[in-house]
mmCIF file of C-alpha atoms and ligand atoms in Angstrom:
data_model
loop_
_atom_site.group_PDB
_atom_site.id
_atom_site.type_symbol
_atom_site.label_atom_id
_atom_site.label_comp_id
_atom_site.label_asym_id
_atom_site.label_seq_id
_atom_site.Cartn_x
_atom_site.Cartn_y
_atom_site.Cartn_z
ATOM 1 C CA MET A 1 19.481 9.406 -3.117
ATOM 2 C CA LYS A 2 16.023 9.786 -4.533
ATOM 3 C CA ILE A 3 13.222 7.633 -3.071
ATOM 4 C CA LEU A 4 10.112 6.730 -5.042
ATOM 5 C CA VAL A 5 6.985 5.910 -3.023
ATOM 6 C CA PRO A 6 3.952 4.515 -4.883
ATOM 7 C CA VAL A 7 0.719 5.359 -3.037
ATOM 8 C CA LYS A 8 -2.684 3.881 -3.793
ATOM 9 C CA ARG A 9 -6.092 5.483 -3.190
ATOM 10 C CA VAL A 10 -8.252 2.882 -1.469
ATOM 11 C CA VAL A 11 -11.485 2.697 0.535
ATOM 12 C CA ASP A 12 -10.701 4.103 4.002
ATOM 13 C CA TYR A 13 -9.964 1.325 6.485
ATOM 14 C CA ASN A 14 -12.780 2.524 8.799
ATOM 15 C CA VAL A 15 -15.468 2.121 6.134
ATOM 16 C CA LYS A 16 -17.728 -0.928 6.247
ATOM 17 C CA ILE A 17 -17.514 -2.366 2.753
ATOM 18 C CA ARG A 18 -20.770 -2.856 0.819
ATOM 19 C CA VAL A 19 -20.898 -5.308 -2.051
ATOM 20 C CA LYS A 20 -22.862 -4.151 -5.120
ATOM 21 C CA ALA A 21 -26.285 -5.783 -5.446
ATOM 22 C CA ASP A 22 -25.279 -7.538 -8.691
ATOM 23 C CA GLY A 23 -22.084 -8.944 -7.126
ATOM 24 C CA THR A 24 -19.805 -7.296 -9.710
ATOM 25 C CA GLY A 25 -17.673 -5.613 -7.057
ATOM 26 C CA VAL A 26 -17.608 -3.232 -4.125
ATOM 27 C CA ASP A 27 -19.856 -0.168 -4.016
ATOM 28 C CA LEU A 28 -17.633 2.926 -4.148
ATOM 29 C CA ALA A 29 -20.418 5.532 -4.382
ATOM 30 C CA ASN A 30 -20.083 8.175 -1.631
ATOM 31 C CA VAL A 31 -17.467 6.130 0.183
ATOM 32 C CA LYS A 32 -14.553 7.808 1.998
ATOM 33 C CA MET A 33 -11.282 7.075 0.203
ATOM 34 C CA SER A 34 -7.808 7.469 1.758
ATOM 35 C CA MET A 35 -4.184 6.597 1.197
ATOM 36 C CA ASN A 36 -3.554 2.864 1.654
ATOM 37 C CA PRO A 37 -2.333 2.591 5.296
ATOM 38 C CA PHE A 38 0.848 0.671 4.370
ATOM 39 C CA ASP A 39 1.687 3.440 1.884
ATOM 40 C CA GLU A 40 1.442 6.022 4.684
ATOM 41 C CA ILE A 41 4.077 3.928 6.475
ATOM 42 C CA ALA A 42 6.187 3.875 3.286
ATOM 43 C CA VAL A 43 5.957 7.679 2.912
ATOM 44 C CA GLU A 44 6.834 8.131 6.602
ATOM 45 C CA GLU A 45 9.917 5.932 6.190
ATOM 46 C CA ALA A 46 11.054 7.927 3.157
ATOM 47 C CA VAL A 47 10.544 11.199 5.079
ATOM 48 C CA ARG A 48 12.574 9.835 8.024
ATOM 49 C CA LEU A 49 15.377 8.786 5.645
ATOM 50 C CA LYS A 50 15.327 12.321 4.230
ATOM 51 C CA GLU A 51 15.384 13.853 7.710
ATOM 52 C CA ALA A 52 18.369 11.617 8.533
ATOM 53 C CA GLY A 53 20.209 12.982 5.489
ATOM 54 C CA VAL A 54 20.101 9.640 3.616
ATOM 55 C CA ALA A 55 17.546 10.698 0.992
ATOM 56 C CA SER A 56 17.609 13.971 -0.902
ATOM 57 C CA GLU A 57 14.261 13.845 -2.710
ATOM 58 C CA ILE A 58 11.001 11.938 -2.303
ATOM 59 C CA VAL A 59 8.677 11.415 -5.265
ATOM 60 C CA VAL A 60 5.209 9.957 -4.664
ATOM 61 C CA VAL A 61 3.394 8.314 -7.570
ATOM 62 C CA SER A 62 -0.159 7.059 -7.881
ATOM 63 C CA ILE A 63 -1.925 5.166 -10.641
ATOM 64 C CA GLY A 64 -5.642 5.739 -10.670
ATOM 65 C CA VAL A 65 -8.503 8.125 -11.242
ATOM 66 C CA GLN A 66 -8.161 11.920 -11.173
ATOM 67 C CA GLN A 67 -9.123 11.997 -7.465
ATOM 68 C CA ALA A 68 -5.951 10.054 -6.644
ATOM 69 C CA GLN A 69 -4.466 13.578 -6.718
ATOM 70 C CA GLU A 70 -5.831 13.987 -3.176
ATOM 71 C CA THR A 71 -3.872 10.922 -2.064
ATOM 72 C CA LEU A 72 -0.749 12.398 -3.628
ATOM 73 C CA ARG A 73 -1.380 15.735 -1.837
ATOM 74 C CA THR A 74 -1.520 13.803 1.452
ATOM 75 C CA GLY A 75 1.897 12.342 0.640
ATOM 76 C CA LEU A 76 3.199 15.821 -0.198
ATOM 77 C CA ALA A 77 1.794 17.158 3.100
ATOM 78 C CA MET A 78 3.605 14.377 4.985
ATOM 79 C CA GLY A 79 6.887 15.526 3.442
ATOM 80 C CA ALA A 80 7.276 14.252 -0.124
ATOM 81 C CA ASP A 81 8.727 16.789 -2.571
ATOM 82 C CA ARG A 82 7.014 15.968 -5.841
ATOM 83 C CA ALA A 83 4.125 13.874 -7.145
ATOM 84 C CA ILE A 84 3.222 12.042 -10.340
ATOM 85 C CA LEU A 85 -0.350 11.000 -11.136
ATOM 86 C CA ILE A 86 -0.666 8.344 -13.839
ATOM 87 C CA LYS A 87 -4.292 8.553 -14.837
ATOM 88 C CA SER A 88 -6.316 5.448 -15.511
ATOM 89 C CA ASP A 89 -10.079 5.296 -15.139
ATOM 90 C CA ALA A 90 -10.053 1.503 -15.265
ATOM 91 C CA PRO A 91 -8.513 -0.317 -12.269
ATOM 92 C CA VAL A 92 -4.955 -1.517 -12.971
ATOM 93 C CA GLU A 93 -3.871 -4.921 -11.657
ATOM 94 C CA PRO A 94 -0.567 -5.346 -9.741
ATOM 95 C CA LEU A 95 1.317 -6.548 -12.870
ATOM 96 C CA GLY A 96 0.180 -3.439 -14.788
ATOM 97 C CA VAL A 97 1.066 -1.204 -11.823
ATOM 98 C CA ALA A 98 4.510 -2.838 -11.598
ATOM 99 C CA LYS A 99 5.121 -2.263 -15.333
ATOM 100 C CA LEU A 100 4.118 1.410 -15.054
ATOM 101 C CA LEU A 101 6.298 1.828 -11.960
ATOM 102 C CA LYS A 102 9.221 0.245 -13.823
ATOM 103 C CA ALA A 103 8.818 2.930 -16.510
ATOM 104 C CA VAL A 104 8.756 5.646 -13.822
ATOM 105 C CA VAL A 105 11.875 4.147 -12.197
ATOM 106 C CA GLU A 106 13.661 4.249 -15.568
ATOM 107 C CA GLU A 107 12.802 7.961 -15.898
ATOM 108 C CA GLU A 108 13.416 8.982 -12.296
ATOM 109 C CA GLN A 109 16.367 6.695 -11.402
ATOM 110 C CA PRO A 110 15.634 6.423 -7.664
ATOM 111 C CA GLY A 111 18.035 4.606 -5.328
ATOM 112 C CA MET A 112 15.118 2.986 -3.510
ATOM 113 C CA VAL A 113 11.434 2.304 -4.061
ATOM 114 C CA ILE A 114 9.314 1.831 -0.930
ATOM 115 C CA VAL A 115 5.865 0.372 -1.613
ATOM 116 C CA GLY A 116 3.310 -0.765 0.937
ATOM 117 C CA LYS A 117 3.321 -4.508 1.610
ATOM 118 C CA GLN A 118 -0.236 -4.707 0.330
ATOM 119 C CA ALA A 119 -3.156 -2.578 -0.748
ATOM 120 C CA ILE A 120 -6.039 -3.141 1.665
ATOM 121 C CA ASP A 121 -8.671 -3.132 -1.094
ATOM 122 C CA ASP A 122 -7.612 -6.162 -3.165
ATOM 123 C CA ASP A 123 -5.067 -7.542 -0.642
ATOM 124 C CA ALA A 124 -2.858 -8.659 -3.525
ATOM 125 C CA ASN A 125 0.610 -8.240 -1.922
ATOM 126 C CA GLN A 126 2.226 -8.551 -5.369
ATOM 127 C CA THR A 127 3.299 -5.169 -6.701
ATOM 128 C CA GLY A 128 6.623 -4.743 -4.849
ATOM 129 C CA GLN A 129 7.739 -8.279 -5.631
ATOM 130 C CA MET A 130 6.785 -7.957 -9.313
ATOM 131 C CA LEU A 131 8.501 -4.571 -9.606
ATOM 132 C CA SER A 132 11.759 -5.880 -8.165
ATOM 133 C CA ALA A 133 11.658 -8.830 -10.576
ATOM 134 C CA LEU A 134 10.939 -6.592 -13.590
ATOM 135 C CA LEU A 135 13.805 -4.275 -12.610
ATOM 136 C CA GLY A 136 16.188 -7.102 -11.689
ATOM 137 C CA TRP A 137 16.640 -5.390 -8.291
ATOM 138 C CA GLY A 138 16.830 -6.931 -4.823
ATOM 139 C CA GLN A 139 13.829 -6.715 -2.542
ATOM 140 C CA GLY A 140 13.309 -6.252 1.170
ATOM 141 C CA ALA A 141 9.721 -7.444 1.520
ATOM 142 C CA PHE A 142 7.744 -7.032 4.791
ATOM 143 C CA ALA A 143 10.309 -4.571 6.161
ATOM 144 C CA SER A 144 9.995 -3.556 9.810
ATOM 145 C CA GLY A 145 13.351 -1.768 9.872
ATOM 146 C CA ILE A 146 15.477 -0.104 7.168
ATOM 147 C CA LYS A 147 18.976 1.326 7.721
ATOM 148 C CA VAL A 148 21.095 2.641 4.876
ATOM 149 C CA GLU A 149 24.887 2.813 4.813
ATOM 150 C CA GLY A 150 26.422 3.845 1.509
ATOM 151 C CA ASP A 151 24.915 1.672 -1.195
ATOM 152 C CA VAL A 152 23.730 -1.080 1.142
ATOM 153 C CA ALA A 153 20.494 -1.279 3.110
ATOM 154 C CA SER A 154 20.171 -3.422 6.245
ATOM 155 C CA VAL A 155 16.588 -4.581 6.395
ATOM 156 C CA THR A 156 14.716 -6.330 9.181
ATOM 157 C CA ARG A 157 11.958 -8.489 7.721
ATOM 158 C CA GLU A 158 8.851 -9.774 9.453
ATOM 159 C CA ILE A 159 8.718 -13.500 8.761
ATOM 160 C CA ASP A 160 6.641 -16.302 10.271
ATOM 161 C CA GLY A 161 7.707 -16.770 13.861
ATOM 162 C CA GLY A 162 10.332 -14.040 14.019
ATOM 163 C CA LEU A 163 12.501 -11.448 12.347
ATOM 164 C CA GLN A 164 15.085 -11.892 9.615
ATOM 165 C CA ASN A 165 17.953 -9.436 9.069
ATOM 166 C CA VAL A 166 19.310 -9.100 5.548
ATOM 167 C CA THR A 167 21.568 -6.704 3.684
ATOM 168 C CA ILE A 168 20.513 -5.592 0.224
ATOM 169 C CA LYS A 169 22.573 -3.777 -2.369
ATOM 170 C CA LEU A 170 20.892 -0.600 -3.587
ATOM 171 C CA PRO A 171 19.014 0.257 -5.712
ATOM 172 C CA ALA A 172 16.300 -2.000 -4.300
ATOM 173 C CA VAL A 173 12.593 -2.286 -3.656
ATOM 174 C CA MET A 174 11.299 -2.345 -0.075
ATOM 175 C CA THR A 175 7.775 -3.245 0.983
ATOM 176 C CA ALA A 176 6.636 -1.579 4.219
ATOM 177 C CA ASP A 177 5.132 -3.723 6.989
ATOM 178 C CA LEU A 178 2.976 -2.468 9.866
ATOM 179 C CA ARG A 179 5.723 -2.164 12.482
ATOM 180 C CA LEU A 180 8.175 -0.180 10.313
ATOM 181 C CA ASN A 181 7.051 3.106 11.920
ATOM 182 C CA GLU A 182 4.020 5.127 12.990
ATOM 183 C CA PRO A 183 3.180 7.619 10.284
ATOM 184 C CA ARG A 184 2.825 11.277 11.242
ATOM 185 C CA TYR A 185 -0.287 13.354 10.744
ATOM 186 C CA ALA A 186 0.227 16.160 8.275
ATOM 187 C CA SER A 187 0.067 19.552 10.030
ATOM 188 C CA LEU A 188 -2.213 22.269 8.678
ATOM 189 C CA PRO A 189 0.721 24.460 7.505
ATOM 190 C CA ASN A 190 2.172 21.418 5.684
ATOM 191 C CA ILE A 191 -1.209 20.681 4.074
ATOM 192 C CA MET A 192 -1.232 24.289 2.814
ATOM 193 C CA LYS A 193 2.365 24.038 1.571
ATOM 194 C CA ALA A 194 1.556 20.750 -0.202
ATOM 195 C CA LYS A 195 -0.917 22.555 -2.462
ATOM 196 C CA LYS A 196 2.015 24.389 -4.066
ATOM 197 C CA LYS A 197 4.298 21.387 -4.525
ATOM 198 C CA PRO A 198 4.662 20.084 -8.124
ATOM 199 C CA LEU A 199 2.225 17.396 -9.297
ATOM 200 C CA ASP A 200 2.677 16.062 -12.843
ATOM 201 C CA THR A 201 -0.239 14.344 -14.540
ATOM 202 C CA LYS A 202 0.338 11.652 -17.176
ATOM 203 C CA GLU A 203 -1.877 9.123 -18.909
ATOM 204 C CA ALA A 204 -1.230 5.401 -18.421
ATOM 205 C CA ALA A 205 -1.260 5.084 -22.234
ATOM 206 C CA ASP A 206 1.768 7.472 -22.462
ATOM 207 C CA TYR A 207 4.023 4.739 -21.066
ATOM 208 C CA GLY A 208 3.337 2.260 -23.864
ATOM 209 C CA VAL A 209 3.099 -0.763 -21.556
ATOM 210 C CA ASP A 210 0.472 -3.484 -21.686
ATOM 211 C CA ILE A 211 -1.767 -2.989 -18.666
ATOM 212 C CA ALA A 212 -4.710 -5.026 -19.970
ATOM 213 C CA PRO A 213 -6.282 -7.018 -17.120
ATOM 214 C CA ARG A 214 -5.279 -10.676 -16.811
ATOM 215 C CA LEU A 215 -7.954 -11.499 -14.263
ATOM 216 C CA GLU A 216 -11.707 -11.649 -14.528
ATOM 217 C CA VAL A 217 -13.770 -11.126 -11.380
ATOM 218 C CA LEU A 218 -16.430 -13.819 -11.448
ATOM 219 C CA SER A 219 -18.325 -12.754 -8.341
ATOM 220 C CA THR A 220 -18.016 -10.728 -5.160
ATOM 221 C CA ALA A 221 -19.963 -11.650 -2.039
ATOM 222 C CA GLU A 222 -20.376 -10.476 1.548
ATOM 223 C CA PRO A 223 -18.948 -12.897 4.122
ATOM 224 C CA GLU A 224 -21.658 -15.058 5.664
ATOM 225 C CA ALA A 225 -23.220 -13.401 8.706
ATOM 226 C CA ARG A 226 -22.014 -15.012 11.947
ATOM 227 C CA LYS A 227 -24.639 -16.772 14.037
ATOM 228 C CA ALA A 228 -25.343 -15.252 17.444
ATOM 229 C CA GLY A 229 -23.478 -16.867 20.354
ATOM 230 C CA ILE A 230 -24.957 -18.174 23.580
ATOM 231 C CA LYS A 231 -23.992 -17.739 27.236
ATOM 232 C CA VAL A 232 -23.428 -20.863 29.319
ATOM 233 C CA GLU A 233 -23.925 -21.028 33.082
ATOM 234 C CA SER A 234 -20.914 -23.151 34.027
ATOM 235 C CA VAL A 235 -17.709 -24.740 32.788
ATOM 236 C CA ALA A 236 -19.418 -28.130 33.010
ATOM 237 C CA GLU A 237 -22.157 -26.933 30.654
ATOM 238 C CA LEU A 238 -19.520 -25.537 28.281
ATOM 239 C CA VAL A 239 -17.622 -28.834 28.198
ATOM 240 C CA ASP A 240 -20.876 -30.708 27.694
ATOM 241 C CA LYS A 241 -21.849 -28.520 24.722
ATOM 242 C CA LEU A 242 -18.390 -28.746 23.176
ATOM 243 C CA LYS A 243 -18.525 -32.527 23.494
ATOM 244 C CA ASN A 244 -22.113 -33.279 22.599
ATOM 245 C CA GLU A 245 -23.310 -30.400 20.397
ATOM 246 C CA ALA A 246 -20.212 -29.020 18.651
ATOM 247 C CA SER A 247 -18.424 -32.402 18.731
ATOM 248 C CA VAL A 248 -15.028 -30.701 19.000
ATOM 249 C CA LEU A 249 -13.849 -32.483 22.151
HETATM 250 P P1 LIG B 1 -0.767 -4.766 -3.938
HETATM 251 O O1 LIG B 1 0.281 -5.586 -4.599
HETATM 252 O O2 LIG B 1 -1.897 -4.386 -4.848
HETATM 253 O O3 LIG B 1 -1.252 -5.356 -2.630
HETATM 254 O O4 LIG B 1 -0.103 -3.344 -3.566
HETATM 255 C C1 LIG B 1 1.139 -3.254 -2.872
HETATM 256 C C2 LIG B 1 1.662 -1.832 -2.935
HETATM 257 O O5 LIG B 1 1.889 -1.458 -4.309
HETATM 258 C C3 LIG B 1 0.730 -0.745 -2.414
HETATM 259 O O6 LIG B 1 0.816 -0.650 -0.999
HETATM 260 C C4 LIG B 1 1.258 0.483 -3.127
HETATM 261 O O7 LIG B 1 2.459 0.952 -2.525
HETATM 262 C C5 LIG B 1 1.618 -0.078 -4.507
HETATM 263 N N1 LIG B 1 0.472 0.069 -5.432
HETATM 264 C C6 LIG B 1 -0.457 -0.856 -5.786
HETATM 265 N N2 LIG B 1 -1.365 -0.326 -6.649
HETATM 266 C C7 LIG B 1 -1.012 0.971 -6.821
HETATM 267 C C8 LIG B 1 -1.553 2.058 -7.582
HETATM 268 N N3 LIG B 1 -2.640 1.918 -8.337
HETATM 269 N N4 LIG B 1 -0.914 3.258 -7.521
HETATM 270 C C9 LIG B 1 0.190 3.406 -6.763
HETATM 271 N N5 LIG B 1 0.747 2.426 -6.031
HETATM 272 C C10 LIG B 1 0.155 1.227 -6.053
#
């Protein structure tokens, strides 16, 4: 079985986001970019399924600017076999990404697609669900466990207040949640080997799908700064302030 893992290049999770002065978006100049953390988990899961003999090939795919190649190389260093970069200088919204991924699925015919549950830049949490709908495939969203037997996957899903176990007929789309696994660090020899693995570059326009944006960003703003707290001397003072100043008791 071939597994397709879409990986997005996003602002590194350690970076403190700066909003552009004119409020049109987030400042990306000289900012460290990395693979979306949930996509690292998705790649790790695919690599584990390959190590377990369930998967035979892992293809990573990214839609974005030329530098998204680096994100793909990270995926290759973690253990993916091949990469596809679909170049687009303009950001592509989840619906556009899902349409492009559908076209890649039609070409590549994977038995499973594992996406991250959400990209930490726009926090959309839409692409996996839209892709499964466009393909007419089942979906295992928010997966914290995936086991494959024949053409059926048993998936543990993280839901409010607990875990849900479902079986899904393959091919299907999975979306990786935080507790699915702990991704490995790529070793130096594997980073070197990844430089020689195949990476195909295509243009988004080659796929002939409509990826025009449907959304217009009206404004972007920093969250309001939190006011400094105070220290109280006693529980009695705390209760007094909660009652008489904050009026929450
Ligand atoms: P989102 O729906 O934007 O929160 O993204 C969910 C998941 O879809 C991500 O974790 C990625 O696996 C995939 N994805 C979203 N955008 C892209 C992109 N531009 N290139 C590759 N994969 C993407």
